[in-house]
PDB file of C-alpha atoms in Angstrom:
ATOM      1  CA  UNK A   1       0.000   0.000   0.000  1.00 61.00           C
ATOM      2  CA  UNK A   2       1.436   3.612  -1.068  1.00 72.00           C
ATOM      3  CA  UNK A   3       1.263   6.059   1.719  1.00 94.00           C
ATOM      4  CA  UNK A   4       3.433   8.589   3.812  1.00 97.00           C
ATOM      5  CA  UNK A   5       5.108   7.624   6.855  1.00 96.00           C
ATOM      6  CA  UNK A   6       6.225   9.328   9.551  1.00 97.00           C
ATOM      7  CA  UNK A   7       8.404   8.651  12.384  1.00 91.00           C
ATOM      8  CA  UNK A   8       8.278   8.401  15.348  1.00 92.00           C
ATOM      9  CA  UNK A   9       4.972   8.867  16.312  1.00 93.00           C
ATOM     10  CA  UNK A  10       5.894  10.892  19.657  1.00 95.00           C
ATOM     11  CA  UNK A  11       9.163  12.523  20.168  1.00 95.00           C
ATOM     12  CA  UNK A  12      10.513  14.339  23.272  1.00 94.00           C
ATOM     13  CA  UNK A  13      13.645  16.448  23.423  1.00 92.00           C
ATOM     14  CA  UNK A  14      15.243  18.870  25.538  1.00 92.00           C
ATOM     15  CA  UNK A  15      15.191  22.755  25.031  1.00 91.00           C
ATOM     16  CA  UNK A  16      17.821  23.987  22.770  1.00 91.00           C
ATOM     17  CA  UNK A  17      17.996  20.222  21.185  1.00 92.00           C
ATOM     18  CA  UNK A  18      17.600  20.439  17.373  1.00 94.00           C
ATOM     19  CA  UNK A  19      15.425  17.242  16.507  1.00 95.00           C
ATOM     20  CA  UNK A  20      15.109  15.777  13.450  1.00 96.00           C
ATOM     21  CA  UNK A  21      11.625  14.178  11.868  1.00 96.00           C
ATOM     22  CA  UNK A  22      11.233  11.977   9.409  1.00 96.00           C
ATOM     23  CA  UNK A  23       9.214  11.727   6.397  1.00 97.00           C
ATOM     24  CA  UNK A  24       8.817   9.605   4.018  1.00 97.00           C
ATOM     25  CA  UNK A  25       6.270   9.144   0.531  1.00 97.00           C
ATOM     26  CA  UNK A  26       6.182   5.891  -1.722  1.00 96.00           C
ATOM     27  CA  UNK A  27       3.412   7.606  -3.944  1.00 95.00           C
ATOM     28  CA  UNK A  28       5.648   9.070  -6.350  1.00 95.00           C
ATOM     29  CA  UNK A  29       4.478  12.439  -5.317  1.00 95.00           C
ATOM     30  CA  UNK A  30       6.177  15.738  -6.649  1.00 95.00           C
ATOM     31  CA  UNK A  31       5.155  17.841  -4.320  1.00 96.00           C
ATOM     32  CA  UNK A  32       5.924  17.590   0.005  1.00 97.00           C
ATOM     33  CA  UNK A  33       4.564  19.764   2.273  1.00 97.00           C
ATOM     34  CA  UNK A  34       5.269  20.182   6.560  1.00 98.00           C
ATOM     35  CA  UNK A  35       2.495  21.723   8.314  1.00 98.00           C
ATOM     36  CA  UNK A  36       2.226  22.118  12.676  1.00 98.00           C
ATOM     37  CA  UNK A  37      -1.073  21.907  14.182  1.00 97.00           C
ATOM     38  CA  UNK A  38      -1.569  23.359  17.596  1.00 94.00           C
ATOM     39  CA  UNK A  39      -4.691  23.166  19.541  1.00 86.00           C
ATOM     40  CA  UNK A  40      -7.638  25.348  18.417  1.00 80.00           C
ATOM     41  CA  UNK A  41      -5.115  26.518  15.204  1.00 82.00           C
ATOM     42  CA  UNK A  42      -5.999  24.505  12.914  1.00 88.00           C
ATOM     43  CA  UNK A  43      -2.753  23.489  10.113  1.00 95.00           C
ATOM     44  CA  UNK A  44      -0.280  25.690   9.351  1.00 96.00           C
ATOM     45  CA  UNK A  45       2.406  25.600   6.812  1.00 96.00           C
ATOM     46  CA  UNK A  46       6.156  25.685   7.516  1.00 97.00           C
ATOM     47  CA  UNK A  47       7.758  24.297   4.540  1.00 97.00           C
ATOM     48  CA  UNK A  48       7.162  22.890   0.896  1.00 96.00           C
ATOM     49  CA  UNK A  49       9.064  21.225  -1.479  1.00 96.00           C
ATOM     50  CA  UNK A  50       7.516  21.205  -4.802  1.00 94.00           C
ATOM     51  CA  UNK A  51      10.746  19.405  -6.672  1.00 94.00           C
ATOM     52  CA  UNK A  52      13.817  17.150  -5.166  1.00 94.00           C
ATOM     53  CA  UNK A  53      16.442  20.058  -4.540  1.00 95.00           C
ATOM     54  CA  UNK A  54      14.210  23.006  -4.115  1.00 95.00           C
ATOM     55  CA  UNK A  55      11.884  24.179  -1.627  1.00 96.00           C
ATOM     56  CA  UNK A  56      10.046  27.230   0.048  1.00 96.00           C
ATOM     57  CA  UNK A  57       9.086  28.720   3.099  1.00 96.00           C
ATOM     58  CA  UNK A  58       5.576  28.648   4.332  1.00 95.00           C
ATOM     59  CA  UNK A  59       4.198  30.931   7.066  1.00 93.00           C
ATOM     60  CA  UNK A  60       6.005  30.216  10.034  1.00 96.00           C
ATOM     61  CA  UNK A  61       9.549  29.028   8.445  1.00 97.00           C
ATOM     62  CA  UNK A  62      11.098  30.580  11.766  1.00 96.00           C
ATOM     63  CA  UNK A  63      13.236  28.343  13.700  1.00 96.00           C
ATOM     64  CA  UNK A  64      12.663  25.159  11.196  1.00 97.00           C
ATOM     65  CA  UNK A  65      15.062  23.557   8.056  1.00 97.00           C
ATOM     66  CA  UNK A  66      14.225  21.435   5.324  1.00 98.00           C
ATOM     67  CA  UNK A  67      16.348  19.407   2.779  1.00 97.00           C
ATOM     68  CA  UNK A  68      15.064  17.325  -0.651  1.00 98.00           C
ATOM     69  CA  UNK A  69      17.703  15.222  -1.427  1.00 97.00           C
ATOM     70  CA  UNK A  70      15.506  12.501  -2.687  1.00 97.00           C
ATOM     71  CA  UNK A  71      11.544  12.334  -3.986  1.00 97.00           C
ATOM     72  CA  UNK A  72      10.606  10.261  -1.622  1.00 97.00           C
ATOM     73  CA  UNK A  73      11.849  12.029   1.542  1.00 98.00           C
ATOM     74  CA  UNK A  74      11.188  15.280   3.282  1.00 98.00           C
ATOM     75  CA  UNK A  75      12.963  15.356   6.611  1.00 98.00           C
ATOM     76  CA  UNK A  76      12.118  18.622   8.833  1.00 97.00           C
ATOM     77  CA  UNK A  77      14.300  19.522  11.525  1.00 97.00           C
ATOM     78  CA  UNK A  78      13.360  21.519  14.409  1.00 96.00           C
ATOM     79  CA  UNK A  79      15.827  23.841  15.876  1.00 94.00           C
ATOM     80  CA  UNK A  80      16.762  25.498  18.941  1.00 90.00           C
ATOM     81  CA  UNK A  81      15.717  29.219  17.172  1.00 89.00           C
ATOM     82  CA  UNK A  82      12.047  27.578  17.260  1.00 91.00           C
ATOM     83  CA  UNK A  83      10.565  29.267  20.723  1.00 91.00           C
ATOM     84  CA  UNK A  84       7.717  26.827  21.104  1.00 92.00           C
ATOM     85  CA  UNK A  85       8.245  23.868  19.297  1.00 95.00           C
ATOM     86  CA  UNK A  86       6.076  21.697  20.965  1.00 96.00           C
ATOM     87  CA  UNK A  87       3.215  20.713  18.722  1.00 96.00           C
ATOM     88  CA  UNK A  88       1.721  17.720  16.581  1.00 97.00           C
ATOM     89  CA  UNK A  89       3.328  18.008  12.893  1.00 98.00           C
ATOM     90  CA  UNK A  90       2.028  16.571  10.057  1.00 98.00           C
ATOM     91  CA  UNK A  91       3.433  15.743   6.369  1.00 98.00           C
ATOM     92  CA  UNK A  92       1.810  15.708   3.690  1.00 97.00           C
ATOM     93  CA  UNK A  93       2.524  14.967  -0.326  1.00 96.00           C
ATOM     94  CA  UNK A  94       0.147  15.940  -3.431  1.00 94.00           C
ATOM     95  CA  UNK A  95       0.856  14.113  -6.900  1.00 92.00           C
ATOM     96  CA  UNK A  96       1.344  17.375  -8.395  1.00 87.00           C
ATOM     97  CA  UNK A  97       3.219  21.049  -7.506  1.00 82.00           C
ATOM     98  CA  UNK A  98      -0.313  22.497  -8.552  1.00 79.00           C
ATOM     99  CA  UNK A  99      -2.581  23.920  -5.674  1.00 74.00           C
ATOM    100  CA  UNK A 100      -5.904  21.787  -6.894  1.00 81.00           C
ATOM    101  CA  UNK A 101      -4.065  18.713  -6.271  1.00 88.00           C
ATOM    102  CA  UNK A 102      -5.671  16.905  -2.486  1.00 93.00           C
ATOM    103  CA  UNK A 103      -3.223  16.279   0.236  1.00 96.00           C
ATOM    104  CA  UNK A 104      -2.470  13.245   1.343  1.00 97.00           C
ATOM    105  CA  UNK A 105      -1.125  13.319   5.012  1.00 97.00           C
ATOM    106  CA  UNK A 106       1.327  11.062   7.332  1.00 97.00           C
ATOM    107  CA  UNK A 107       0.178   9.918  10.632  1.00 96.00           C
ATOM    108  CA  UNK A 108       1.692  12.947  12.395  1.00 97.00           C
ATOM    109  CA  UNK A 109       4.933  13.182  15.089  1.00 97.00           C
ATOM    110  CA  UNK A 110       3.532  14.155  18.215  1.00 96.00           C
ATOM    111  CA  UNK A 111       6.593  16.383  19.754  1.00 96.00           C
ATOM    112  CA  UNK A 112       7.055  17.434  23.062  1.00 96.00           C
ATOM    113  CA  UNK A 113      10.007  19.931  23.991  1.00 94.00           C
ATOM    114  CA  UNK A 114      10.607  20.450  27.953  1.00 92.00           C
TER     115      UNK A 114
ATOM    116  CA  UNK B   1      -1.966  37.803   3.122  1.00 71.00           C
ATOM    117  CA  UNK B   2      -4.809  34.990   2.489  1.00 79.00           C
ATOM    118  CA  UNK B   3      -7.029  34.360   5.738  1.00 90.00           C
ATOM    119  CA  UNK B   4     -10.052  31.568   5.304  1.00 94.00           C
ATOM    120  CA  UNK B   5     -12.040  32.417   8.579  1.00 96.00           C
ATOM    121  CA  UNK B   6     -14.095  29.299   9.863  1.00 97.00           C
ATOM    122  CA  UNK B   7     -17.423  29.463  12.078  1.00 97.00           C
ATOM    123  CA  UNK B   8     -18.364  27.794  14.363  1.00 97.00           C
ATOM    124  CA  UNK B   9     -15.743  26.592  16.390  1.00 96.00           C
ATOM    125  CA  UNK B  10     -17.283  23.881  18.107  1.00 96.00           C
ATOM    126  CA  UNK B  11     -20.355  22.034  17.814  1.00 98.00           C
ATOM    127  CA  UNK B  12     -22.282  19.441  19.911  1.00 98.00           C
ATOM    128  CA  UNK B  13     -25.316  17.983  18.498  1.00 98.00           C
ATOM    129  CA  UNK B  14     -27.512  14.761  19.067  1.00 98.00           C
ATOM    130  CA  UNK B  15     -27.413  11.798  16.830  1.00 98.00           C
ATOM    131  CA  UNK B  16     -30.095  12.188  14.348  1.00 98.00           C
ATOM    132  CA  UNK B  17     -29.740  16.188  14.003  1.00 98.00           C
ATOM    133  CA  UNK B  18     -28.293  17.961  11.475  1.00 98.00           C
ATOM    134  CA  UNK B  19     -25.056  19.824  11.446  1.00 98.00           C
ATOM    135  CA  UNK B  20     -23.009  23.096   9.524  1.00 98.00           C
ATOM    136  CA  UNK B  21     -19.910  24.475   8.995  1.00 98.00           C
ATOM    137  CA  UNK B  22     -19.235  27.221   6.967  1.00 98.00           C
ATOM    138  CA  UNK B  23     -15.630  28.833   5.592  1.00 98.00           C
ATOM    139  CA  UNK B  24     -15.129  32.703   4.381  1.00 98.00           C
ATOM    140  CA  UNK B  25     -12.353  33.608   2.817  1.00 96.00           C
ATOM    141  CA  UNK B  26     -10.783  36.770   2.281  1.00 91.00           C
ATOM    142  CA  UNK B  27      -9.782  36.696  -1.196  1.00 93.00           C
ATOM    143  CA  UNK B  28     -11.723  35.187  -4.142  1.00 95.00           C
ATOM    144  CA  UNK B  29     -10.557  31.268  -4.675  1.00 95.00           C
ATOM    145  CA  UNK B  30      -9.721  29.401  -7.405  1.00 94.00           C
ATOM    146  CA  UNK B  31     -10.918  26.220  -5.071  1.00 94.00           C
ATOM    147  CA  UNK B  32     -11.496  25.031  -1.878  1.00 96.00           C
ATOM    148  CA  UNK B  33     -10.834  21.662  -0.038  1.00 97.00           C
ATOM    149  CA  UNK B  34     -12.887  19.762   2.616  1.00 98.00           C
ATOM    150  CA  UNK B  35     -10.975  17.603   5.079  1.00 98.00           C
ATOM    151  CA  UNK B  36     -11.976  15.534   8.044  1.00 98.00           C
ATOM    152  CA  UNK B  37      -9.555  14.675  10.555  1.00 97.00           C
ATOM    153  CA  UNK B  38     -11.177  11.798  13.143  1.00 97.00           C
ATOM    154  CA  UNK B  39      -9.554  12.541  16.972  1.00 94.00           C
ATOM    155  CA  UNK B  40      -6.136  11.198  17.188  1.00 92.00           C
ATOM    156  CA  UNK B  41      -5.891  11.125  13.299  1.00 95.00           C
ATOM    157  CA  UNK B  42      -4.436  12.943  10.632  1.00 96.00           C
ATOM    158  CA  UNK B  43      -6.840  15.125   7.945  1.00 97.00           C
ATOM    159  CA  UNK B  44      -7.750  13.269   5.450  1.00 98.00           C
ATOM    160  CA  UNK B  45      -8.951  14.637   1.928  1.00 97.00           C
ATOM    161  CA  UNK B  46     -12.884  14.421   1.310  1.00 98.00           C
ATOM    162  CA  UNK B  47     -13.367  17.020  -1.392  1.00 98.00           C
ATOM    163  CA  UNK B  48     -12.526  19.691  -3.784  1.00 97.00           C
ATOM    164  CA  UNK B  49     -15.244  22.605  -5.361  1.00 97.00           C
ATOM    165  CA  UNK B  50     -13.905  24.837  -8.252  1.00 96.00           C
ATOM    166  CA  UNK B  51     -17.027  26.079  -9.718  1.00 97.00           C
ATOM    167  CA  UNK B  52     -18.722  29.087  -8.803  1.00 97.00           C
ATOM    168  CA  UNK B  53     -21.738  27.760  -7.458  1.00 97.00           C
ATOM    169  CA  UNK B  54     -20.688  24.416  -7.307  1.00 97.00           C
ATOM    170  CA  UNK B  55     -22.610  21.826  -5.479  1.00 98.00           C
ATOM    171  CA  UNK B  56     -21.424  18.491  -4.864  1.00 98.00           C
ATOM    172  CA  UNK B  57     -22.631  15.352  -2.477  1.00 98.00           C
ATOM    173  CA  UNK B  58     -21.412  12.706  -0.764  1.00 97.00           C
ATOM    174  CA  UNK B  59     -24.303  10.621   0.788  1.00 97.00           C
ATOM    175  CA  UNK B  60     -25.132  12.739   3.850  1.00 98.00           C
ATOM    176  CA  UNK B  61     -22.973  15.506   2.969  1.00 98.00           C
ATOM    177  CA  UNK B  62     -23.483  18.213   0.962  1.00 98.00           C
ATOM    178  CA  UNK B  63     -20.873  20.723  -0.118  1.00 98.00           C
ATOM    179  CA  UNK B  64     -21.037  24.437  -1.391  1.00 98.00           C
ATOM    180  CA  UNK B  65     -19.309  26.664  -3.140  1.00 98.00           C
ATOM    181  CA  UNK B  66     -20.331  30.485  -3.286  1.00 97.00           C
ATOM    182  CA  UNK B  67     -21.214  31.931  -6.381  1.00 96.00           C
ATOM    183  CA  UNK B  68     -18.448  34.949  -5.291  1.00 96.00           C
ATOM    184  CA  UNK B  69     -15.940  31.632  -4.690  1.00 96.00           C
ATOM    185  CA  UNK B  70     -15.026  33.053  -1.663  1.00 97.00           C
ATOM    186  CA  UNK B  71     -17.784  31.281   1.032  1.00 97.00           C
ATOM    187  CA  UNK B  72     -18.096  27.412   1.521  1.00 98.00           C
ATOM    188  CA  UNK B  73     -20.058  25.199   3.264  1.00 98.00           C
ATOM    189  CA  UNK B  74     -20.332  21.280   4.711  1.00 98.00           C
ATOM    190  CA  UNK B  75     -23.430  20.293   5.682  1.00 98.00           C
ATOM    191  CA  UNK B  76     -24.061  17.125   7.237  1.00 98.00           C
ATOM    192  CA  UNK B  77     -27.763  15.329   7.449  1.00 98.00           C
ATOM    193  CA  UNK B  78     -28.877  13.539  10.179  1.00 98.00           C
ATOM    194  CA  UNK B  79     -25.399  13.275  11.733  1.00 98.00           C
ATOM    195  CA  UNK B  80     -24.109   9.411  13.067  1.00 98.00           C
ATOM    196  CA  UNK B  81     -21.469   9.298  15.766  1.00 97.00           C
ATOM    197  CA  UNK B  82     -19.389   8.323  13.012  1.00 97.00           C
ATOM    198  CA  UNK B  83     -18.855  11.675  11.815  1.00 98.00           C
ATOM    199  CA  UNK B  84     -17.381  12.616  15.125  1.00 98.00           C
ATOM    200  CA  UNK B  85     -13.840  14.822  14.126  1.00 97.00           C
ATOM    201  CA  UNK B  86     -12.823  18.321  13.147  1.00 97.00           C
ATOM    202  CA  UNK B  87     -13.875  19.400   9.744  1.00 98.00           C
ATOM    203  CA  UNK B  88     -11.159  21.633   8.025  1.00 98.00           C
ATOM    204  CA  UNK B  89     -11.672  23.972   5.256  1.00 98.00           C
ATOM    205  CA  UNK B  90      -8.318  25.164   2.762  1.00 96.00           C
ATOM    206  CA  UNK B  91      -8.757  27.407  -0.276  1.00 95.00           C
ATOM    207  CA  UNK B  92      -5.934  28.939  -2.624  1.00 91.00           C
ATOM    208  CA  UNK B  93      -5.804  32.165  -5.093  1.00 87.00           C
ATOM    209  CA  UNK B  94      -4.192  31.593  -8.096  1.00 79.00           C
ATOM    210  CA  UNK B  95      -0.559  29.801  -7.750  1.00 75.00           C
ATOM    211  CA  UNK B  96      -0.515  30.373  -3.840  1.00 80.00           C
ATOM    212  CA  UNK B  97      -0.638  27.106  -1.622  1.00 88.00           C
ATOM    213  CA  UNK B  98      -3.726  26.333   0.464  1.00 93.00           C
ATOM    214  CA  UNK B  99      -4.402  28.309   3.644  1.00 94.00           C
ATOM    215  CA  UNK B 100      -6.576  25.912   5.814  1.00 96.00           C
ATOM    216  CA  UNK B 101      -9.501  27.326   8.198  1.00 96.00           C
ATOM    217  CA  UNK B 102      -8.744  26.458  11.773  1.00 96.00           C
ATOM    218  CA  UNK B 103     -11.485  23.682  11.607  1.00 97.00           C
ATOM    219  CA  UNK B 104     -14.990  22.890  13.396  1.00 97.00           C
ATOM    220  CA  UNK B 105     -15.184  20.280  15.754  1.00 97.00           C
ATOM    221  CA  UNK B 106     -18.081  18.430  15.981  1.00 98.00           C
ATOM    222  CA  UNK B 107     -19.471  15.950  18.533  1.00 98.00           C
ATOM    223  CA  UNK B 108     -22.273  13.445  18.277  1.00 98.00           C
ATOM    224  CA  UNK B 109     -23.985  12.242  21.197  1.00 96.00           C
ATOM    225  CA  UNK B 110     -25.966   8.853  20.717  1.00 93.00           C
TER     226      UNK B 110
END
């Protein structure tokens, strides 16, 4: 079955830690996105990737990185610059770059940073 | 920048009643998305409206798209305790990416 995996599922890390989370898409997806959810906030975007070597910043880039060294991966790393990084993030793929293309999501990281 | 505004927040309802959500958007669309994300769970996709005026159904819900494109709504008949989650709206302008509504909870009590 084709999907997106993430991993792990819950992650907790000391303050001023940089973490690392993982994503991975075996749909042959172009296009990968990160968003956080917070409580009440619904999803917010912090990075996309619409072709292996490029990507952009979404609205809350602060404090995160990004690489897309391969089509199938989309690793986000969370940084000590990030002020409240605790949150539930979720990736997410669409077959094409173009913004009428559904998203397809991961089963989210839960992190917790104390 | 792009703001979808979502009402209400939260709703509680009976099994057997019917149930609303509705998205406004700041800027005209060029479509919106519906998605449902069960508690615990990640959103998952349940729709897309790029006509003006657009109507489209999926046994017990019914979705709309404004005739401006810039208001949507989910409507949900005689609600189960299946559809228990937070509905989530997203629209995009032109080449921008989709800004998502901060979503509608809904509970169903049997």
């Amino acid at each position: 079955d084709g999907g997106i995996t993430q991993s792990p599922k819950y992650l907790f890390r000391k303050e001023g830690q940089n973490v690392t989370l993982s994503c991975e898409q075996n749909l042959n997806h172009d296009a990968m996105y990160w968003y956080r959810q917070d409580p009440g906030q619904g999803l917010r975007l912090i990075y996309y990737s619409q072709i292996v070597n490029d990507f952009q910043k979404g609205d809350i880039a602060e404090g995160y990185s990004v690489s897309r060294e391969k089509k199938e991966s989309f690793p986000l790393t969370v940084t000590s610059a990030q002020k409240n990084p605790t949150a539930f993030y979720l990736c997410a793929s669409t077959r094409t770059a173009r913004t009428n293309s559904p998203l397809h999501f991961g089963n989210g990281t839960r992190l917790t940073v104390t | 920048g792009q703001q979808v505004m979502q009402i209400p927040q939260y709703q509680h309802v009976q099994e057997g009643e019917d149930f609303t959500t509705y998205c406004n958007s700041s800027t005209t669309l060029s479509n919106i998305q519906w998605y449902k994300q069960r508690p615990g769970g990640h959103p998952v996709f349940l729709i897309q409206l790029v006509k003006s005026g657009e109507v489209k159904k999926q046994k017990r819900l019914t979705f709309q798209f404004g005739e401006a494109k810039k208001n949507s709504s989910l409507h949900i008949t005689a609600t189960q305790t299946t559809d228990v989650g937070t509905y989530f709206c997203a629209g995009a302008s032109g080449y921008s990416t989709l800004t998502f509504g901060k979503g509608t909870m809904l509970l169903v009590s049997p």
